[in-house]
PDB file of C-alpha atoms and ligand atoms in Angstrom:
ATOM      1  CA  MET A   1      92.808  83.558  92.868  1.00  0.00           C
ATOM      2  CA  ASP A   2      89.945  85.735  93.110  1.00  0.00           C
ATOM      3  CA  ASN A   3      88.663  84.577  96.177  1.00  0.00           C
ATOM      4  CA  VAL A   4      92.216  85.545  98.136  1.00  0.00           C
ATOM      5  CA  CYS A   5      92.770  89.123  99.767  1.00  0.00           C
ATOM      6  CA  ILE A   6      96.225  89.615 100.581  1.00  0.00           C
ATOM      7  CA  PHE A   7      96.733  92.670 102.747  1.00  0.00           C
ATOM      8  CA  ASP A   8      99.296  95.166 101.584  1.00  0.00           C
ATOM      9  CA  HIS A   9      98.427  97.726 104.393  1.00  0.00           C
ATOM     10  CA  PRO A  10     101.576  99.467 105.942  1.00  0.00           C
ATOM     11  CA  LEU A  11     100.404  98.693 109.287  1.00  0.00           C
ATOM     12  CA  ILE A  12      99.805  95.235 108.648  1.00  0.00           C
ATOM     13  CA  GLN A  13     103.259  94.907 106.790  1.00  0.00           C
ATOM     14  CA  HIS A  14     105.026  96.425 109.727  1.00  0.00           C
ATOM     15  CA  LYS A  15     103.319  94.525 112.427  1.00  0.00           C
ATOM     16  CA  LEU A  16     103.836  91.268 110.401  1.00  0.00           C
ATOM     17  CA  ALA A  17     107.894  91.996 110.280  1.00  0.00           C
ATOM     18  CA  ILE A  18     107.895  92.448 113.937  1.00  0.00           C
ATOM     19  CA  LEU A  19     105.924  89.104 114.291  1.00  0.00           C
ATOM     20  CA  ARG A  20     108.348  86.971 112.017  1.00  0.00           C
ATOM     21  CA  ASP A  21     111.355  88.175 113.722  1.00  0.00           C
ATOM     22  CA  LYS A  22     112.704  85.539 116.012  1.00  0.00           C
ATOM     23  CA  SER A  23     113.754  87.926 119.012  1.00  0.00           C
ATOM     24  CA  THR A  24     109.989  88.744 119.399  1.00  0.00           C
ATOM     25  CA  GLY A  25     108.856  87.525 122.717  1.00  0.00           C
ATOM     26  CA  THR A  26     105.729  85.701 124.045  1.00  0.00           C
ATOM     27  CA  LYS A  27     104.002  88.787 125.155  1.00  0.00           C
ATOM     28  CA  GLU A  28     104.353  91.355 122.006  1.00  0.00           C
ATOM     29  CA  PHE A  29     103.929  87.952 119.850  1.00  0.00           C
ATOM     30  CA  ARG A  30     100.219  87.490 121.270  1.00  0.00           C
ATOM     31  CA  ALA A  31      99.674  91.377 121.216  1.00  0.00           C
ATOM     32  CA  LEU A  32     100.759  91.666 117.650  1.00  0.00           C
ATOM     33  CA  VAL A  33      98.718  88.831 116.564  1.00  0.00           C
ATOM     34  CA  SER A  34      95.730  90.144 118.122  1.00  0.00           C
ATOM     35  CA  GLU A  35      96.111  93.603 116.631  1.00  0.00           C
ATOM     36  CA  ILE A  36      96.447  91.997 112.782  1.00  0.00           C
ATOM     37  CA  ALA A  37      93.477  89.717 113.401  1.00  0.00           C
ATOM     38  CA  THR A  38      91.686  93.262 114.293  1.00  0.00           C
ATOM     39  CA  LEU A  39      92.906  94.889 111.334  1.00  0.00           C
ATOM     40  CA  MET A  40      92.216  91.961 109.176  1.00  0.00           C
ATOM     41  CA  CYS A  41      88.705  91.660 110.525  1.00  0.00           C
ATOM     42  CA  TYR A  42      87.620  95.289 109.378  1.00  0.00           C
ATOM     43  CA  GLU A  43      88.335  94.074 105.715  1.00  0.00           C
ATOM     44  CA  ALA A  44      86.529  90.739 106.063  1.00  0.00           C
ATOM     45  CA  THR A  45      83.696  92.190 107.567  1.00  0.00           C
ATOM     46  CA  ARG A  46      83.188  94.678 104.838  1.00  0.00           C
ATOM     47  CA  ASP A  47      79.968  92.986 103.024  1.00  0.00           C
ATOM     48  CA  LEU A  48      78.117  92.728 106.078  1.00  0.00           C
ATOM     49  CA  PRO A  49      74.541  93.336 105.548  1.00  0.00           C
ATOM     50  CA  LEU A  50      73.204  96.443 106.781  1.00  0.00           C
ATOM     51  CA  THR A  51      69.517  97.653 107.787  1.00  0.00           C
ATOM     52  CA  ASP A  52      67.994 100.995 107.283  1.00  0.00           C
ATOM     53  CA  VAL A  53      67.050 102.442 110.639  1.00  0.00           C
ATOM     54  CA  LYS A  54      66.064 105.891 112.121  1.00  0.00           C
ATOM     55  CA  VAL A  55      67.837 107.295 114.963  1.00  0.00           C
ATOM     56  CA  GLU A  56      67.236 110.402 117.392  1.00  0.00           C
ATOM     57  CA  THR A  57      70.077 112.872 117.336  1.00  0.00           C
ATOM     58  CA  PRO A  58      70.027 115.611 119.927  1.00  0.00           C
ATOM     59  CA  LEU A  59      68.586 117.431 116.769  1.00  0.00           C
ATOM     60  CA  ALA A  60      66.566 115.643 114.078  1.00  0.00           C
ATOM     61  CA  THR A  61      65.723 112.530 113.018  1.00  0.00           C
ATOM     62  CA  ALA A  62      68.779 110.452 111.165  1.00  0.00           C
ATOM     63  CA  ASP A  63      68.013 107.857 108.425  1.00  0.00           C
ATOM     64  CA  THR A  64      71.041 105.606 109.085  1.00  0.00           C
ATOM     65  CA  LYS A  65      71.926 102.318 108.916  1.00  0.00           C
ATOM     66  CA  MET A  66      73.057  99.265 111.371  1.00  0.00           C
ATOM     67  CA  ILE A  67      74.316  95.937 110.605  1.00  0.00           C
ATOM     68  CA  ALA A  68      71.431  93.509 110.599  1.00  0.00           C
ATOM     69  CA  GLY A  69      70.134  90.643 112.335  1.00  0.00           C
ATOM     70  CA  LYS A  70      72.422  87.780 113.842  1.00  0.00           C
ATOM     71  CA  THR A  71      75.488  88.393 112.196  1.00  0.00           C
ATOM     72  CA  LEU A  72      78.875  86.236 112.674  1.00  0.00           C
ATOM     73  CA  ALA A  73      80.482  83.403 114.407  1.00  0.00           C
ATOM     74  CA  PHE A  74      84.291  83.329 114.616  1.00  0.00           C
ATOM     75  CA  VAL A  75      85.529  79.840 115.015  1.00  0.00           C
ATOM     76  CA  PRO A  76      89.292  79.956 115.746  1.00  0.00           C
ATOM     77  CA  ILE A  77      91.105  76.694 115.054  1.00  0.00           C
ATOM     78  CA  LEU A  78      93.027  75.525 118.451  1.00  0.00           C
ATOM     79  CA  ARG A  79      95.337  76.337 119.427  1.00  0.00           C
ATOM     80  CA  ALA A  80      96.855  79.069 117.573  1.00  0.00           C
ATOM     81  CA  GLY A  81      93.719  80.694 116.323  1.00  0.00           C
ATOM     82  CA  LEU A  82      92.689  81.542 120.153  1.00  0.00           C
ATOM     83  CA  GLY A  83      95.357  84.042 119.484  1.00  0.00           C
ATOM     84  CA  MET A  84      93.330  86.023 117.034  1.00  0.00           C
ATOM     85  CA  VAL A  85      89.922  86.045 119.134  1.00  0.00           C
ATOM     86  CA  ASP A  86      90.243  88.982 121.024  1.00  0.00           C
ATOM     87  CA  GLY A  87      91.332  91.093 118.101  1.00  0.00           C
ATOM     88  CA  VAL A  88      88.333  90.530 116.410  1.00  0.00           C
ATOM     89  CA  LEU A  89      86.018  90.744 118.972  1.00  0.00           C
ATOM     90  CA  SER A  90      87.226  94.232 120.042  1.00  0.00           C
ATOM     91  CA  LEU A  91      85.732  94.690 116.388  1.00  0.00           C
ATOM     92  CA  VAL A  92      82.669  92.895 116.865  1.00  0.00           C
ATOM     93  CA  PRO A  93      81.847  92.382 120.410  1.00  0.00           C
ATOM     94  CA  GLY A  94      78.355  90.716 120.152  1.00  0.00           C
ATOM     95  CA  ALA A  95      79.794  87.809 117.641  1.00  0.00           C
ATOM     96  CA  LYS A  96      79.635  84.439 118.983  1.00  0.00           C
ATOM     97  CA  VAL A  97      82.716  82.362 119.182  1.00  0.00           C
ATOM     98  CA  GLY A  98      82.938  78.445 118.360  1.00  0.00           C
ATOM     99  CA  HIS A  99      85.873  76.249 118.675  1.00  0.00           C
ATOM    100  CA  ILE A 100      87.229  73.648 116.368  1.00  0.00           C
ATOM    101  CA  GLY A 101      90.213  71.544 118.016  1.00  0.00           C
ATOM    102  CA  MET A 102      92.712  70.260 115.525  1.00  0.00           C
ATOM    103  CA  TYR A 103      96.434  69.484 115.398  1.00  0.00           C
ATOM    104  CA  ARG A 104      98.910  68.215 112.916  1.00  0.00           C
ATOM    105  CA  ASP A 105     100.114  64.514 112.957  1.00  0.00           C
ATOM    106  CA  PRO A 106     104.022  65.589 112.971  1.00  0.00           C
ATOM    107  CA  GLU A 107     104.612  62.038 111.039  1.00  0.00           C
ATOM    108  CA  THR A 108     101.767  62.171 108.231  1.00  0.00           C
ATOM    109  CA  LYS A 109     101.192  66.338 108.438  1.00  0.00           C
ATOM    110  CA  GLU A 110      97.463  65.334 108.386  1.00  0.00           C
ATOM    111  CA  PRO A 111      95.176  67.366 110.736  1.00  0.00           C
ATOM    112  CA  VAL A 112      93.645  65.649 113.582  1.00  0.00           C
ATOM    113  CA  GLU A 113      90.211  67.110 115.078  1.00  0.00           C
ATOM    114  CA  TYR A 114      89.832  66.725 118.790  1.00  0.00           C
ATOM    115  CA  TYR A 115      87.034  68.907 119.360  1.00  0.00           C
ATOM    116  CA  CYS A 116      84.375  70.592 118.094  1.00  0.00           C
ATOM    117  CA  LYS A 117      81.567  73.244 119.820  1.00  0.00           C
ATOM    118  CA  LEU A 118      79.620  75.419 117.741  1.00  0.00           C
ATOM    119  CA  PRO A 119      76.802  78.010 118.555  1.00  0.00           C
ATOM    120  CA  SER A 120      73.558  76.269 117.899  1.00  0.00           C
ATOM    121  CA  ASP A 121      72.315  79.161 115.749  1.00  0.00           C
ATOM    122  CA  VAL A 122      75.165  78.841 112.948  1.00  0.00           C
ATOM    123  CA  PRO A 123      72.606  78.528 110.018  1.00  0.00           C
ATOM    124  CA  GLU A 124      71.839  82.327 110.849  1.00  0.00           C
ATOM    125  CA  ARG A 125      75.434  83.382 110.721  1.00  0.00           C
ATOM    126  CA  GLU A 126      78.200  83.997 108.790  1.00  0.00           C
ATOM    127  CA  VAL A 127      81.178  82.470 110.099  1.00  0.00           C
ATOM    128  CA  ILE A 128      84.976  83.536 109.952  1.00  0.00           C
ATOM    129  CA  ILE A 129      87.458  80.653 110.701  1.00  0.00           C
ATOM    130  CA  LEU A 130      90.343  81.928 112.337  1.00  0.00           C
ATOM    131  CA  ASP A 131      94.150  80.448 112.216  1.00  0.00           C
ATOM    132  CA  PRO A 132      97.302  82.426 111.634  1.00  0.00           C
ATOM    133  CA  MET A 133      99.023  79.869 109.562  1.00  0.00           C
ATOM    134  CA  LEU A 134      97.856  78.131 106.439  1.00  0.00           C
ATOM    135  CA  ALA A 135     100.438  75.552 105.689  1.00  0.00           C
ATOM    136  CA  THR A 136      99.455  72.349 103.638  1.00  0.00           C
ATOM    137  CA  GLY A 137      95.879  73.434 103.892  1.00  0.00           C
ATOM    138  CA  GLY A 138      94.951  70.406 105.819  1.00  0.00           C
ATOM    139  CA  SER A 139      93.464  71.631 108.945  1.00  0.00           C
ATOM    140  CA  ALA A 140      91.869  74.684 107.074  1.00  0.00           C
ATOM    141  CA  ILE A 141      90.174  72.217 104.684  1.00  0.00           C
ATOM    142  CA  ASP A 142      88.879  69.872 107.243  1.00  0.00           C
ATOM    143  CA  ALA A 143      87.592  72.960 109.569  1.00  0.00           C
ATOM    144  CA  VAL A 144      85.588  74.085 106.448  1.00  0.00           C
ATOM    145  CA  THR A 145      83.959  70.923 105.484  1.00  0.00           C
ATOM    146  CA  ARG A 146      83.074  70.202 109.317  1.00  0.00           C
ATOM    147  CA  ILE A 147      81.361  73.770 109.808  1.00  0.00           C
ATOM    148  CA  LYS A 148      79.874  73.601 106.481  1.00  0.00           C
ATOM    149  CA  SER A 149      78.011  70.206 107.531  1.00  0.00           C
ATOM    150  CA  TYR A 150      76.408  72.734 110.579  1.00  0.00           C
ATOM    151  CA  ASN A 151      74.913  75.204 107.190  1.00  0.00           C
ATOM    152  CA  PRO A 152      76.001  78.453 108.186  1.00  0.00           C
ATOM    153  CA  LYS A 153      75.047  81.453 105.831  1.00  0.00           C
ATOM    154  CA  SER A 154      78.583  81.700 104.354  1.00  0.00           C
ATOM    155  CA  ILE A 155      82.353  80.704 105.437  1.00  0.00           C
ATOM    156  CA  LYS A 156      85.099  82.895 105.149  1.00  0.00           C
ATOM    157  CA  PHE A 157      89.234  81.927 106.433  1.00  0.00           C
ATOM    158  CA  MET A 158      91.168  84.551 108.543  1.00  0.00           C
ATOM    159  CA  CYS A 159      94.911  83.671 108.521  1.00  0.00           C
ATOM    160  CA  ILE A 160      98.200  85.838 109.023  1.00  0.00           C
ATOM    161  CA  LEU A 161     100.540  84.073 106.571  1.00  0.00           C
ATOM    162  CA  ALA A 162      99.625  81.340 104.086  1.00  0.00           C
ATOM    163  CA  ALA A 163     102.104  79.179 101.832  1.00  0.00           C
ATOM    164  CA  PRO A 164     101.153  79.154  97.769  1.00  0.00           C
ATOM    165  CA  GLU A 165     100.381  74.830  98.645  1.00  0.00           C
ATOM    166  CA  GLY A 166      97.717  75.914 101.322  1.00  0.00           C
ATOM    167  CA  LEU A 167      96.010  78.560  99.288  1.00  0.00           C
ATOM    168  CA  GLU A 168      96.064  76.390  96.197  1.00  0.00           C
ATOM    169  CA  ALA A 169      94.704  73.367  97.892  1.00  0.00           C
ATOM    170  CA  LEU A 170      92.109  75.398 100.381  1.00  0.00           C
ATOM    171  CA  THR A 171      90.702  77.504  97.132  1.00  0.00           C
ATOM    172  CA  LYS A 172      90.513  74.262  94.953  1.00  0.00           C
ATOM    173  CA  ALA A 173      88.499  72.413  97.850  1.00  0.00           C
ATOM    174  CA  HIS A 174      86.156  75.219  98.715  1.00  0.00           C
ATOM    175  CA  PRO A 175      86.081  77.731  96.216  1.00  0.00           C
ATOM    176  CA  ASP A 176      83.371  79.378  97.526  1.00  0.00           C
ATOM    177  CA  VAL A 177      84.985  80.620 100.854  1.00  0.00           C
ATOM    178  CA  LYS A 178      87.021  83.925 100.754  1.00  0.00           C
ATOM    179  CA  VAL A 179      90.643  83.675 102.096  1.00  0.00           C
ATOM    180  CA  TYR A 180      92.295  86.648 103.955  1.00  0.00           C
ATOM    181  CA  CYS A 181      96.092  86.353 104.669  1.00  0.00           C
ATOM    182  CA  ALA A 182      98.254  89.193 105.585  1.00  0.00           C
ATOM    183  CA  GLY A 183     101.166  87.651 103.929  1.00  0.00           C
ATOM    184  CA  LYS A 184     101.652  85.113 101.301  1.00  0.00           C
ATOM    185  CA  ASP A 185     105.065  83.146 101.954  1.00  0.00           C
ATOM    186  CA  LEU A 186     107.661  81.389  99.542  1.00  0.00           C
ATOM    187  CA  TYR A 187     106.978  77.204 100.019  1.00  0.00           C
ATOM    188  CA  LEU A 188     106.778  74.781 102.804  1.00  0.00           C
ATOM    189  CA  ASN A 189     109.985  72.851 103.919  1.00  0.00           C
ATOM    190  CA  ASP A 190     110.116  68.946 104.414  1.00  0.00           C
ATOM    191  CA  HIS A 191     108.317  69.481 107.551  1.00  0.00           C
ATOM    192  CA  ALA A 192     105.364  71.367 106.068  1.00  0.00           C
ATOM    193  CA  TYR A 193     106.559  74.956 107.878  1.00  0.00           C
ATOM    194  CA  ILE A 194     106.027  78.157 106.090  1.00  0.00           C
ATOM    195  CA  ILE A 195     109.252  79.741 104.736  1.00  0.00           C
ATOM    196  CA  PRO A 196     110.397  82.480 105.879  1.00  0.00           C
ATOM    197  CA  GLY A 197     106.959  82.060 108.129  1.00  0.00           C
ATOM    198  CA  LEU A 198     107.391  82.873 111.556  1.00  0.00           C
ATOM    199  CA  GLY A 199     107.929  79.176 113.340  1.00  0.00           C
ATOM    200  CA  ASP A 200     105.491  77.463 115.131  1.00  0.00           C
ATOM    201  CA  ALA A 201     102.497  79.946 116.069  1.00  0.00           C
ATOM    202  CA  GLY A 202     100.625  78.020 118.625  1.00  0.00           C
ATOM    203  CA  ASP A 203     104.247  77.496 120.632  1.00  0.00           C
ATOM    204  CA  ARG A 204     105.334  81.432 119.985  1.00  0.00           C
ATOM    205  CA  ILE A 205     101.558  82.625 120.985  1.00  0.00           C
ATOM    206  CA  PHE A 206     101.412  80.418 124.289  1.00  0.00           C
ATOM    207  CA  GLY A 207     105.069  80.288 125.200  1.00  0.00           C
ATOM    208  CA  THR A 208     105.374  76.506 124.917  1.00  0.00           C
ATOM    209  CA  LEU A 209     108.520  76.599 122.672  1.00  0.00           C
TER     210      LEU A 209
HETATM  211  C1  LIG B   1      99.333  74.758 113.103  1.00  0.00           C
HETATM  212  C2  LIG B   1      98.328  75.896 112.345  1.00  0.00           C
HETATM  213  C3  LIG B   1      97.521  75.002 111.770  1.00  0.00           C
HETATM  214  C4  LIG B   1      97.879  74.149 111.047  1.00  0.00           C
HETATM  215  C5  LIG B   1      98.269  74.589 109.587  1.00  0.00           C
HETATM  216  O1  LIG B   1      98.667  74.087 114.166  1.00  0.00           O
HETATM  217  O2  LIG B   1      98.114  76.549 113.648  1.00  0.00           O
HETATM  218  O3  LIG B   1      96.280  75.047 112.508  1.00  0.00           O
HETATM  219  O4  LIG B   1      99.264  73.708 111.944  1.00  0.00           O
HETATM  220  O5  LIG B   1      98.906  73.417 109.304  1.00  0.00           O
HETATM  221  P1  LIG B   1      98.094  72.757 107.888  1.00  0.00           P
HETATM  222  O6  LIG B   1      97.978  74.146 106.859  1.00  0.00           O
HETATM  223  O7  LIG B   1      99.266  72.068 107.137  1.00  0.00           O
HETATM  224  O8  LIG B   1      97.274  72.046 108.022  1.00  0.00           O
HETATM  225  P2  LIG B   1      99.208  72.985 114.990  1.00  0.00           P
HETATM  226  O9  LIG B   1      99.232  71.441 114.324  1.00  0.00           O
HETATM  227  O10 LIG B   1     100.665  73.257 115.254  1.00  0.00           O
HETATM  228  O11 LIG B   1      98.272  72.855 115.875  1.00  0.00           O
HETATM  229  P3  LIG B   1      98.616  73.788 117.454  1.00  0.00           P
HETATM  230  O12 LIG B   1      97.948  75.172 117.151  1.00  0.00           O
HETATM  231  O13 LIG B   1      97.689  72.977 118.444  1.00  0.00           O
HETATM  232  O14 LIG B   1      99.685  74.181 117.782  1.00  0.00           O
HETATM  233  N1  LIG B   2     102.151  75.567 111.535  1.00  0.00           N
HETATM  234  C1  LIG B   2     102.623  76.609 112.187  1.00  0.00           C
HETATM  235  O1  LIG B   2     102.669  76.797 113.286  1.00  0.00           O
HETATM  236  N2  LIG B   2     103.931  76.967 111.344  1.00  0.00           N
HETATM  237  C2  LIG B   2     103.855  76.817 110.222  1.00  0.00           C
HETATM  238  O2  LIG B   2     104.997  77.155 109.815  1.00  0.00           O
HETATM  239  C3  LIG B   2     103.168  75.737 109.392  1.00  0.00           C
HETATM  240  C4  LIG B   2     102.115  74.778 110.528  1.00  0.00           C
END
């Protein structure tokens, strides 16, 4: 899958191992989700457009580069995506943040949208959707479809763990969306949870287990 980036960086793998551990408590879990999001964001922003600028150093004029224009909007999928927002904003503090609210119906496993608020200048921005878990892919696919209707310049999807089923479904439904995941797991269980996974990301971030 050309459009999928799976991270092999030792820092990410180390933090992911602690994240998976059932004995990791809410405080540490939340901090790790944020840190992994920061590390992933570094790579996901690699192709941001640059513009030439001149800067006066104390000694001379430097012909250098800065990120061009309005750039990014991050869109976390509520709830669990909220856990990644601080981490990405620590690298791109000027980015705008939209929100899309979705939950999976526990019976059908289908996503149900309950909220959507995006920045009004989304057509001038690249959107990075944030959600720690890509399981069946239903939530990600619907979120991308919804955000596409606002005509952003481009869309990327950043998750911490992906199931093969979700990756396949998302890249098939939206082949133009580049997907970044910290780890690719083995399969989905009968409740559409990622195995081995890390459990319910929203519950572990917010302590609602
Ligand atoms: C989780 C997760 C994703 C979704 C992934 O959210 O954060 O949004 O499930 O599953 P899918 O790929 O099969 O659609 P959940 O429905 O548990 O809602 P929450 O974040 O509010 O707890
Ligand atoms: N949502 C989660 O939080 N965890 C999973 O394993 C699947 C969906």
